[in-house]
Coordinates of C-alpha atoms in Angstrom, one line a residue:
X20 CA 22.7 5.2 5.8
X21 CA 20.7 7.6 8.0
X22 CA 19.0 5.2 10.4
X23 CA 18.2 8.0 12.9
X24 CA 16.3 9.9 10.2
X25 CA 14.2 6.7 9.5
X26 CA 13.6 6.2 13.2
X27 CA 12.3 9.8 13.5
X28 CA 9.9 9.3 10.6
X29 CA 8.6 6.0 11.9
X30 CA 8.1 7.3 15.4
X31 CA 6.1 10.2 13.9
X32 CA 4.0 7.7 12.0
X33 CA 3.3 5.2 14.8
X34 CA 3.4 7.3 18.0
X35 CA 0.2 9.3 17.4
X36 CA -1.7 6.1 16.7
X37 CA -0.2 4.5 19.8
X38 CA -1.0 7.4 22.1
X39 CA -4.6 7.9 20.8
X40 CA -5.4 4.2 20.8
X41 CA -4.0 3.8 24.3
X42 CA -6.1 6.6 25.7
X43 CA -9.2 5.3 24.0
X44 CA -8.5 1.7 25.0
X45 CA -8.0 2.6 28.7
X46 CA -11.0 4.8 28.7
X47 CA -13.2 2.1 27.2
X48 CA -11.8 -0.7 29.3
X49 CA -10.2 -2.6 26.4
X50 CA -6.8 -2.8 28.0
X51 CA -5.8 -3.7 31.6
X52 CA -2.3 -3.4 32.9
X53 CA -1.0 -6.5 31.2
X54 CA -2.6 -5.7 27.9
X55 CA -1.2 -2.2 28.1
X56 CA 2.3 -3.6 28.5
X57 CA 1.8 -6.0 25.6
X58 CA 0.6 -3.1 23.4
X59 CA 3.6 -0.9 24.3
X60 CA 5.9 -3.8 23.5
X61 CA 4.1 -4.3 20.2
X62 CA 4.4 -0.6 19.4
X63 CA 8.1 -0.6 20.1
X64 CA 8.6 -3.7 17.9
X65 CA 6.6 -2.0 15.1
X66 CA 8.7 1.1 15.3
X67 CA 12.0 -0.9 15.5
X68 CA 10.9 -3.2 12.6
X69 CA 9.8 -0.4 10.3
X70 CA 13.0 1.6 11.0
X71 CA 15.3 -1.4 10.1
X72 CA 13.1 -2.3 7.1
X73 CA 13.0 1.2 5.6
X74 CA 16.7 1.6 6.2
X75 CA 17.3 -1.6 4.4
X76 CA 15.1 -0.5 1.5
X77 CA 17.0 2.8 1.2
X78 CA 20.4 1.1 1.4
X79 CA 19.8 -2.1 -0.6
X80 CA 16.4 -2.6 -2.3
X81 CA 16.1 0.8 -4.1
X82 CA 19.7 1.0 -5.5
X83 CA 19.5 -2.6 -6.7
X84 CA 16.2 -1.9 -8.4
X85 CA 17.7 1.1 -10.1
X86 CA 20.7 -0.9 -11.3
X87 CA 18.6 -3.7 -12.6
X88 CA 16.3 -1.3 -14.5
X89 CA 19.3 0.4 -16.2
X90 CA 20.8 -3.0 -17.1
X91 CA 17.6 -4.3 -18.6
X92 CA 17.3 -1.2 -20.7
X93 CA 20.9 -1.5 -22.0
X94 CA 20.0 -5.0 -23.2
X95 CA 17.8 -3.5 -25.9
X96 CA 15.6 -6.6 -25.8
X97 CA 12.0 -5.9 -25.1
X98 CA 10.9 -9.5 -24.5
X99 CA 13.8 -9.9 -22.0
X100 CA 12.8 -6.7 -20.2
X101 CA 9.1 -7.7 -20.0
X102 CA 9.9 -11.3 -18.8
X103 CA 12.3 -9.9 -16.2
X104 CA 9.6 -7.4 -15.1
X105 CA 7.1 -10.2 -14.5
X106 CA 9.6 -12.2 -12.4
X107 CA 10.8 -9.2 -10.4
X108 CA 7.3 -7.9 -9.8
X109 CA 6.3 -11.2 -8.4
X110 CA 9.3 -11.8 -6.1
X111 CA 9.2 -8.2 -4.7
X112 CA 5.5 -8.6 -3.9
X113 CA 5.6 -11.9 -2.0
X114 CA 7.5 -10.6 1.1
X115 CA 5.6 -7.2 1.0
X116 CA 4.5 -6.5 4.6
X117 CA 1.1 -5.0 3.6
X118 CA 0.3 -8.0 1.4
X119 CA 1.2 -10.5 4.1
X120 CA -0.8 -8.8 6.7
X121 CA -3.9 -8.5 4.5
X122 CA -3.7 -12.1 3.4
X123 CA -3.6 -13.3 7.0
X124 CA -6.6 -11.1 7.9
X125 CA -8.6 -12.4 4.9
X126 CA -7.8 -16.0 5.9
X127 CA -8.9 -15.3 9.5
X128 CA -12.3 -14.1 8.3
X129 CA -12.7 -16.6 5.4
X130 CA -10.6 -19.8 5.8
X131 CA -11.6 -20.9 2.3
X132 CA -9.2 -18.2 1.0
X133 CA -5.8 -19.8 1.4
X134 CA -3.0 -17.3 2.4
X135 CA -0.6 -18.6 -0.2
X136 CA -3.2 -18.7 -3.0
X137 CA -4.1 -15.0 -2.3
X138 CA -0.5 -13.9 -2.1
X139 CA 0.3 -15.8 -5.3
X140 CA -2.6 -14.2 -7.2
X141 CA -1.5 -10.8 -6.0
X142 CA 2.1 -11.4 -7.0
X143 CA 1.2 -12.6 -10.5
X144 CA -1.0 -9.6 -11.0
X145 CA 1.8 -7.2 -10.0
X146 CA 4.3 -9.0 -12.3
X147 CA 2.1 -8.9 -15.3
X148 CA 1.0 -5.3 -15.0
X149 CA 4.5 -4.1 -14.0
X150 CA 5.7 -5.5 -17.4
X151 CA 2.8 -3.6 -19.0
X152 CA 4.0 -0.4 -17.3
X153 CA 7.5 -0.9 -18.7
X154 CA 6.1 -1.6 -22.2
X155 CA 4.2 1.7 -21.9
X156 CA 7.4 3.6 -21.4
X157 CA 9.4 1.8 -24.1
X158 CA 6.6 1.9 -26.7
X159 CA 5.1 5.2 -25.8
X160 CA 1.6 3.9 -25.0
X161 CA -0.8 6.5 -23.5
X162 CA -1.4 5.8 -19.8
X163 CA -5.0 7.0 -19.8
X164 CA -6.0 4.5 -22.4
X165 CA -4.4 1.6 -20.5
X166 CA -6.1 2.7 -17.3
X167 CA -9.5 3.0 -19.0
X168 CA -9.3 -0.4 -20.6
X169 CA -8.0 -2.0 -17.4
X170 CA -10.8 -0.7 -15.2
X171 CA -13.4 -1.6 -17.7
X172 CA -12.1 -5.2 -17.5
X173 CA -12.0 -5.0 -13.7
X174 CA -15.6 -3.9 -13.3
X175 CA -16.7 -6.5 -15.9
X176 CA -15.2 -9.3 -13.9
X177 CA -16.2 -7.7 -10.5
X178 CA -19.9 -8.0 -11.4
X179 CA -19.4 -11.8 -11.4
X180 CA -18.1 -11.8 -7.8
X181 CA -19.8 -11.3 -4.4
X182 CA -19.1 -8.2 -2.4
X183 CA -16.5 -10.0 -0.2
X184 CA -14.1 -10.8 -3.1
X185 CA -14.7 -7.4 -4.7
X186 CA -13.7 -5.7 -1.4
X187 CA -10.6 -7.9 -1.0
X188 CA -9.6 -7.4 -4.6
X189 CA -9.6 -3.6 -4.3
X190 CA -7.9 -3.8 -0.9
X191 CA -5.2 -6.0 -2.6
X192 CA -4.5 -3.2 -5.1
X193 CA -3.9 -0.8 -2.2
X194 CA -1.9 -3.2 -0.1
X195 CA 0.4 -4.1 -3.0
X196 CA 1.8 -0.6 -3.0
X197 CA 3.7 -0.9 0.3
X198 CA 7.1 0.2 1.6
X199 CA 9.0 -2.7 -0.1
X200 CA 7.5 -2.9 -3.5
X201 CA 7.0 0.9 -4.2
X202 CA 10.7 1.9 -3.9
X203 CA 11.8 -1.1 -5.9
X204 CA 9.2 -0.6 -8.7
X205 CA 9.8 3.1 -8.9
X206 CA 13.6 2.7 -9.0
X207 CA 13.4 0.1 -11.7
X208 CA 10.8 2.0 -13.7
X209 CA 12.6 5.3 -13.4
X210 CA 15.8 3.6 -14.5
X211 CA 14.1 2.5 -17.7
X212 CA 12.4 5.9 -18.2
X213 CA 15.7 7.8 -17.8
X214 CA 17.6 5.5 -20.2
X215 CA 14.8 5.9 -22.8
X216 CA 14.7 9.7 -22.3
X217 CA 10.9 10.0 -22.4
X218 CA 8.9 13.0 -21.0
X219 CA 8.2 13.6 -17.3
X220 CA 5.0 11.7 -17.4
X221 CA 6.8 8.5 -18.2
X222 CA 8.5 8.6 -14.8
X223 CA 5.2 8.1 -13.0
X224 CA 2.5 5.5 -13.4
X225 CA 4.5 2.3 -12.6
X226 CA 3.0 1.9 -9.2
X227 CA -0.5 2.8 -10.5
X228 CA -0.4 0.1 -13.2
X229 CA 1.2 -2.5 -11.0
X230 CA -1.5 -2.1 -8.4
X231 CA -4.2 -2.7 -11.1
X232 CA -3.0 -6.3 -11.7
X233 CA -3.7 -7.6 -8.2
X234 CA -7.3 -6.4 -8.4
X235 CA -7.9 -8.3 -11.6
X236 CA -6.0 -11.4 -10.3
X237 CA -8.0 -11.6 -7.0
X238 CA -11.3 -11.1 -8.9
X239 CA -10.4 -14.0 -11.2
X240 CA -9.4 -16.0 -8.1
X241 CA -12.8 -15.2 -6.6
X242 CA -14.6 -16.3 -9.8
X243 CA -12.7 -19.6 -10.0
X244 CA -13.3 -20.4 -6.3
X245 CA -16.9 -19.5 -6.5
X246 CA -16.7 -16.8 -3.9
X247 CA -17.8 -19.2 -1.1
X248 CA -17.7 -17.6 2.4
X249 CA -17.2 -19.1 5.8
X250 CA -16.9 -16.3 8.3
X251 CA -15.2 -16.8 11.7
X252 CA -14.0 -14.4 14.4
X253 CA -10.8 -16.1 15.6
X254 CA -7.1 -15.6 15.0
X255 CA -5.7 -13.1 17.4
X256 CA -6.3 -15.1 20.5
X257 CA -4.2 -18.0 19.3
X258 CA -1.3 -15.7 18.5
X259 CA -1.2 -14.2 22.0
X260 CA -1.4 -17.6 23.6
X261 CA 1.4 -19.0 21.4
X262 CA 4.0 -16.9 23.2
X263 CA 6.3 -14.1 22.1
X264 CA 9.3 -16.2 21.3
X265 CA 7.4 -18.9 19.4
X266 CA 5.9 -16.1 17.3
X267 CA 9.3 -14.5 16.7
X268 CA 10.7 -17.8 15.5
X269 CA 7.8 -18.4 13.2
X270 CA 8.3 -15.0 11.6
X271 CA 12.0 -15.6 11.1
X272 CA 11.2 -18.8 9.2
X273 CA 8.2 -17.4 7.2
X274 CA 9.9 -14.2 6.1
X275 CA 13.1 -16.0 5.2
X276 CA 11.2 -18.2 2.9
X277 CA 9.4 -15.2 1.4
X278 CA 12.6 -13.2 0.8
X279 CA 14.6 -16.1 -0.6
X280 CA 13.6 -15.6 -4.3
X281 CA 14.5 -11.9 -4.1
X282 CA 17.9 -12.7 -2.7
X283 CA 18.5 -15.4 -5.3
X284 CA 17.7 -13.1 -8.2
X285 CA 19.9 -10.3 -6.7
X286 CA 22.8 -12.7 -6.4
X287 CA 22.3 -14.0 -10.0
X288 CA 22.0 -10.4 -11.4
X289 CA 25.2 -9.4 -9.5
X290 CA 27.1 -12.4 -10.8
X291 CA 25.9 -12.2 -14.4
X292 CA 25.1 -8.5 -15.1
X293 CA 25.6 -5.9 -12.4
X294 CA 29.1 -6.9 -11.3
X295 CA 29.3 -4.2 -8.6
X296 CA 32.5 -3.7 -6.8
X297 CA 32.7 -5.7 -3.6
X298 CA 32.3 -2.7 -1.3
X299 CA 29.1 -1.6 -3.1
X300 CA 27.7 -5.1 -3.3
X301 CA 28.3 -5.7 0.4
X302 CA 26.6 -2.4 1.3
X303 CA 23.5 -3.2 -0.9
X304 CA 23.2 -6.8 0.2
X305 CA 23.5 -5.6 3.8
X306 CA 20.4 -3.5 3.1
X307 CA 18.5 -6.7 2.3
X308 CA 19.6 -8.2 5.6
X309 CA 18.3 -5.0 7.4
X310 CA 15.0 -5.4 5.5
X311 CA 14.7 -9.0 6.5
X312 CA 15.2 -8.3 10.2
X313 CA 12.9 -5.3 10.0
X314 CA 10.0 -7.3 8.4
X315 CA 10.4 -10.1 11.0
X316 CA 10.3 -7.6 13.9
X317 CA 7.4 -5.7 12.4
X318 CA 5.3 -8.8 11.8
X319 CA 6.0 -9.9 15.3
X320 CA 4.8 -6.6 16.8
X321 CA 1.7 -6.5 14.6
X322 CA 0.5 -10.0 15.4
X323 CA 1.6 -10.0 19.1
X324 CA -0.8 -7.2 20.2
X325 CA -0.9 -4.2 17.8
X326 CA -3.7 -5.4 15.5
X327 CA -5.6 -7.2 18.2
X328 CA -5.9 -3.9 20.2
X329 CA -7.3 -2.3 17.1
X330 CA -9.9 -5.0 16.8
X331 CA -10.9 -4.8 20.4
X332 CA -11.0 -1.0 20.2
X333 CA -13.3 -1.1 17.1
X334 CA -15.7 -3.5 18.9
X335 CA -15.8 -1.4 22.1
X336 CA -16.3 1.9 20.3
X337 CA -19.2 0.7 18.1
X338 CA -21.0 -0.6 21.2
X339 CA -20.6 2.7 23.0
X340 CA -21.5 5.0 20.1
X341 CA -21.1 4.7 16.3
X342 CA -20.5 8.5 16.2
X343 CA -17.5 8.0 18.6
X344 CA -16.2 5.3 16.3
X345 CA -16.5 7.5 13.2
X346 CA -14.7 10.4 15.0
X347 CA -12.0 8.1 16.2
X348 CA -11.6 6.7 12.7
X349 CA -11.3 10.2 11.2
X350 CA -8.5 11.0 13.7
X351 CA -6.7 7.8 13.0
X352 CA -6.9 8.5 9.2
X353 CA -5.4 12.0 9.8
X354 CA -2.6 10.4 11.9
X355 CA -1.8 7.8 9.2
X356 CA -1.5 10.2 6.2
X357 CA 0.1 13.2 7.9
X358 CA 2.9 11.1 9.3
X359 CA 3.4 8.8 6.2
X360 CA 6.9 9.6 4.7
X361 CA 5.8 8.7 1.2
X362 CA 3.0 11.3 1.4
X363 CA 5.5 14.0 2.2
X364 CA 7.5 13.0 -0.9
X365 CA 4.4 13.0 -3.1
X366 CA 3.4 16.5 -2.0
X367 CA 6.8 17.7 -3.0
X368 CA 6.5 16.0 -6.4
X369 CA 3.1 17.7 -7.0
X370 CA 4.5 21.1 -6.0
X371 CA 7.3 20.7 -8.5
X372 CA 5.1 19.4 -11.3
X373 CA 2.7 22.3 -10.8
X374 CA 5.5 24.9 -10.7
X375 CA 4.5 25.9 -7.2
X376 CA 0.9 26.6 -8.1
X377 CA -0.2 23.8 -5.8
X378 CA 1.8 24.1 -2.6
X379 CA 2.9 21.2 -0.4
X380 CA 0.7 22.5 2.4
X381 CA -2.5 22.6 0.4
X382 CA -1.7 19.1 -1.0
X383 CA -1.0 17.7 2.4
X384 CA -4.1 19.1 4.0
X385 CA -6.3 17.9 1.1
X386 CA -4.9 14.4 1.3
X387 CA -5.3 14.3 5.1
X388 CA -8.9 15.3 4.9
X389 CA -9.6 12.9 2.1
X390 CA -8.1 9.9 3.8
X391 CA -9.9 10.8 7.1
X392 CA -13.1 11.0 5.1
X393 CA -12.4 7.7 3.4
X394 CA -11.9 5.9 6.8
X395 CA -15.2 7.3 8.1
X396 CA -17.1 6.2 4.9
X397 CA -15.5 2.8 5.2
X398 CA -16.6 2.5 8.8
X399 CA -20.1 3.6 8.0
X400 CA -20.2 0.9 5.3
X401 CA -18.9 -1.7 7.7
X402 CA -21.3 -0.8 10.5
X403 CA -24.4 -0.8 8.2
X404 CA -23.2 -3.7 6.0
X405 CA -23.5 -1.6 2.8
X406 CA -22.4 -3.0 -0.5
X407 CA -18.9 -2.0 -1.7
X408 CA -20.5 -1.0 -5.0
X409 CA -22.2 1.9 -3.2
X410 CA -18.8 3.5 -2.9
X411 CA -16.4 2.2 -5.6
X412 CA -18.8 2.4 -8.6
X413 CA -19.6 6.1 -8.3
X414 CA -16.1 6.8 -7.1
X415 CA -14.3 5.2 -10.0
X416 CA -16.9 6.5 -12.5
X417 CA -16.0 10.0 -11.3
X418 CA -12.3 9.2 -11.6
X419 CA -12.7 8.1 -15.2
X420 CA -14.7 11.2 -16.1
X421 CA -12.2 13.6 -14.4
X422 CA -9.3 11.8 -16.1
X423 CA -10.6 13.2 -19.5
X424 CA -9.8 16.7 -18.3
X425 CA -6.9 16.0 -16.1
X426 CA -3.3 16.6 -17.5
X427 CA -1.5 13.4 -18.2
X428 CA 1.2 14.0 -15.6
X429 CA -1.4 14.5 -12.9
X430 CA -3.3 11.4 -13.9
X431 CA -0.1 9.4 -13.5
X432 CA 0.8 11.0 -10.2
X433 CA -2.8 10.6 -9.0
X434 CA -3.0 6.8 -9.6
X435 CA 0.4 6.4 -8.1
X436 CA -0.7 8.3 -5.0
X437 CA -3.5 5.8 -4.4
X438 CA -0.9 3.5 -3.0
X439 CA 1.0 6.1 -1.1
X440 CA -1.6 6.7 1.5
X441 CA -2.1 3.0 2.1
X442 CA 1.0 2.4 4.2
X443 CA 1.7 -0.3 6.7
X444 CA -0.6 1.3 9.3
X445 CA -3.6 0.8 7.0
X446 CA -3.3 -2.9 7.0
X447 CA -1.9 -3.3 10.5
X448 CA -4.3 -1.0 12.3
X449 CA -7.1 0.6 10.3
X450 CA -8.4 -2.6 8.8
X451 CA -8.4 -4.5 12.1
X452 CA -10.3 -1.5 13.6
X453 CA -13.0 -2.0 11.0
X454 CA -13.0 -5.7 11.7
X455 CA -13.6 -5.0 15.3
X456 CA -16.4 -2.7 14.5
X457 CA -18.0 -5.3 12.3
X458 CA -17.7 -8.0 15.1
X459 CA -19.3 -5.6 17.6
X460 CA -22.2 -4.6 15.3
X461 CA -25.3 -6.7 15.2
X462 CA -26.2 -5.4 11.7
X463 CA -22.8 -6.3 10.1
X464 CA -20.5 -9.2 9.3
X465 CA -16.8 -9.4 9.2
X466 CA -16.8 -9.5 5.4
X467 CA -18.1 -6.0 5.4
X468 CA -14.9 -4.7 7.1
X469 CA -12.9 -5.3 3.9
X470 CA -12.8 -2.4 1.5
X471 CA -11.1 0.0 4.0
X472 CA -7.8 0.0 2.1
X473 CA -9.6 0.3 -1.2
X474 CA -11.4 3.4 0.0
X475 CA -8.2 5.0 1.3
X476 CA -6.5 4.2 -2.1
X477 CA -9.4 5.7 -4.1
X478 CA -9.6 9.1 -2.4
X479 CA -6.1 10.5 -3.4
X480 CA -6.8 9.7 -7.0
X481 CA -9.9 11.9 -7.0
X482 CA -8.2 14.7 -5.1
X483 CA -5.1 14.9 -7.3
X484 CA -7.2 14.8 -10.5
X485 CA -9.1 17.8 -9.1
X486 CA -5.9 19.6 -8.2
X487 CA -4.5 18.8 -11.7
X488 CA -7.6 20.3 -13.4
X489 CA -7.2 23.4 -11.1
X490 CA -3.6 23.6 -12.1
X491 CA -4.3 23.4 -15.8
X492 CA -7.0 26.1 -15.5
X493 CA -4.5 28.4 -13.8
X494 CA -1.9 27.7 -16.5
X495 CA -4.5 28.5 -19.3
X496 CA -5.5 31.7 -17.6
X497 CA -1.9 32.8 -17.2
X498 CA -1.2 32.0 -20.9
X499 CA -4.3 34.1 -22.0
X500 CA -3.1 36.9 -19.7
X501 CA 0.3 36.9 -21.3
X502 CA -1.2 37.1 -24.8

């Protein structure tokens, strides 16, 4: 358990955002001395919470996921495996920090969307499509066909919804792939892939397919609810007034309830199937405790001041100059992706998959520029209240066209990477920044702020498909040269 390593990675992720936002907030008059102290406390809590949480994921969640995946494969029962995938996908999604933060923010803007209903729809979507991803590995289904059919269904239902639910649906797909669900899903899926001895492509795509389910589920929820909107601008003020200790106690209770199903399943699996030695079981279950404490502290920091400062900053910047808002958003986007640990892992995977033809440096710079551009485009959409269709329709149309020429491995990595860039900072800071810009713009509404996570998730897919085509072109040239 290397908690110092996790602390270093989290500090590198949060500190640039904290410093840049502090400078901007003081310069624009958003923060006085008291608010600055609140914000510093929130940043410290976010860093402490993410460190404990990621340590717990590494020590407990990932190993347990891998063990469960291997045990399910050994059962040789496809119906059992798929049923277990649905249940596990749901229970790992409910306590996901990104999902919880998004659901609260959606409810603050539109009280007609109940927090539990939204989280439930997202969880069901993850569970169903996680089972489909495992079926793909076991039965050898081509991933490109599954993706094409799924997105055709998504856009068919999306046309029946208003922009608000379309934006929230695509944001849900990005928020699902957070620091809790991704390691667990990847570990469980990889365990199945290794046991089944499929090709390298089968080790990717689990996150990609699992993130499609929430989009469909939320769109269906929007269709059933009629997509009614009742926009308000409150939420953060009540949190600050409620007091730090009341907020901390509330989070202890709420997170405990959210994690209870996961703990229950892990205990049942240990007793009935895994039967780990006491030392290993104690170590891995202690990881769950670390994760619990980490999520509680993280949520407390986010809701105490962190997200509220982002909202106020977005409102102040748009009133000073939209150009300043866009430049700041671009810098925040670079900070988020360059310091995201999962992005570093992804760039290494692409370098290995391309046999060094696409270096980590090229990949990292490309992703950073892409995410920065995605944040700017999302803010432009928010400020001018443009339809979400203006961006996602041509974006995903291009993705589908490029997928025809993209090698299968890169398609799988590309769709997986859509969730990698949308880490905790996207939900906790970038989305509130857009909400603040919307509240400070006379031409916009708060509903237009949603879609930020969707834009950030879409860009890496495009970029990695392009890199995959470049890689394949180089391979073909090399083969022709040899001949």
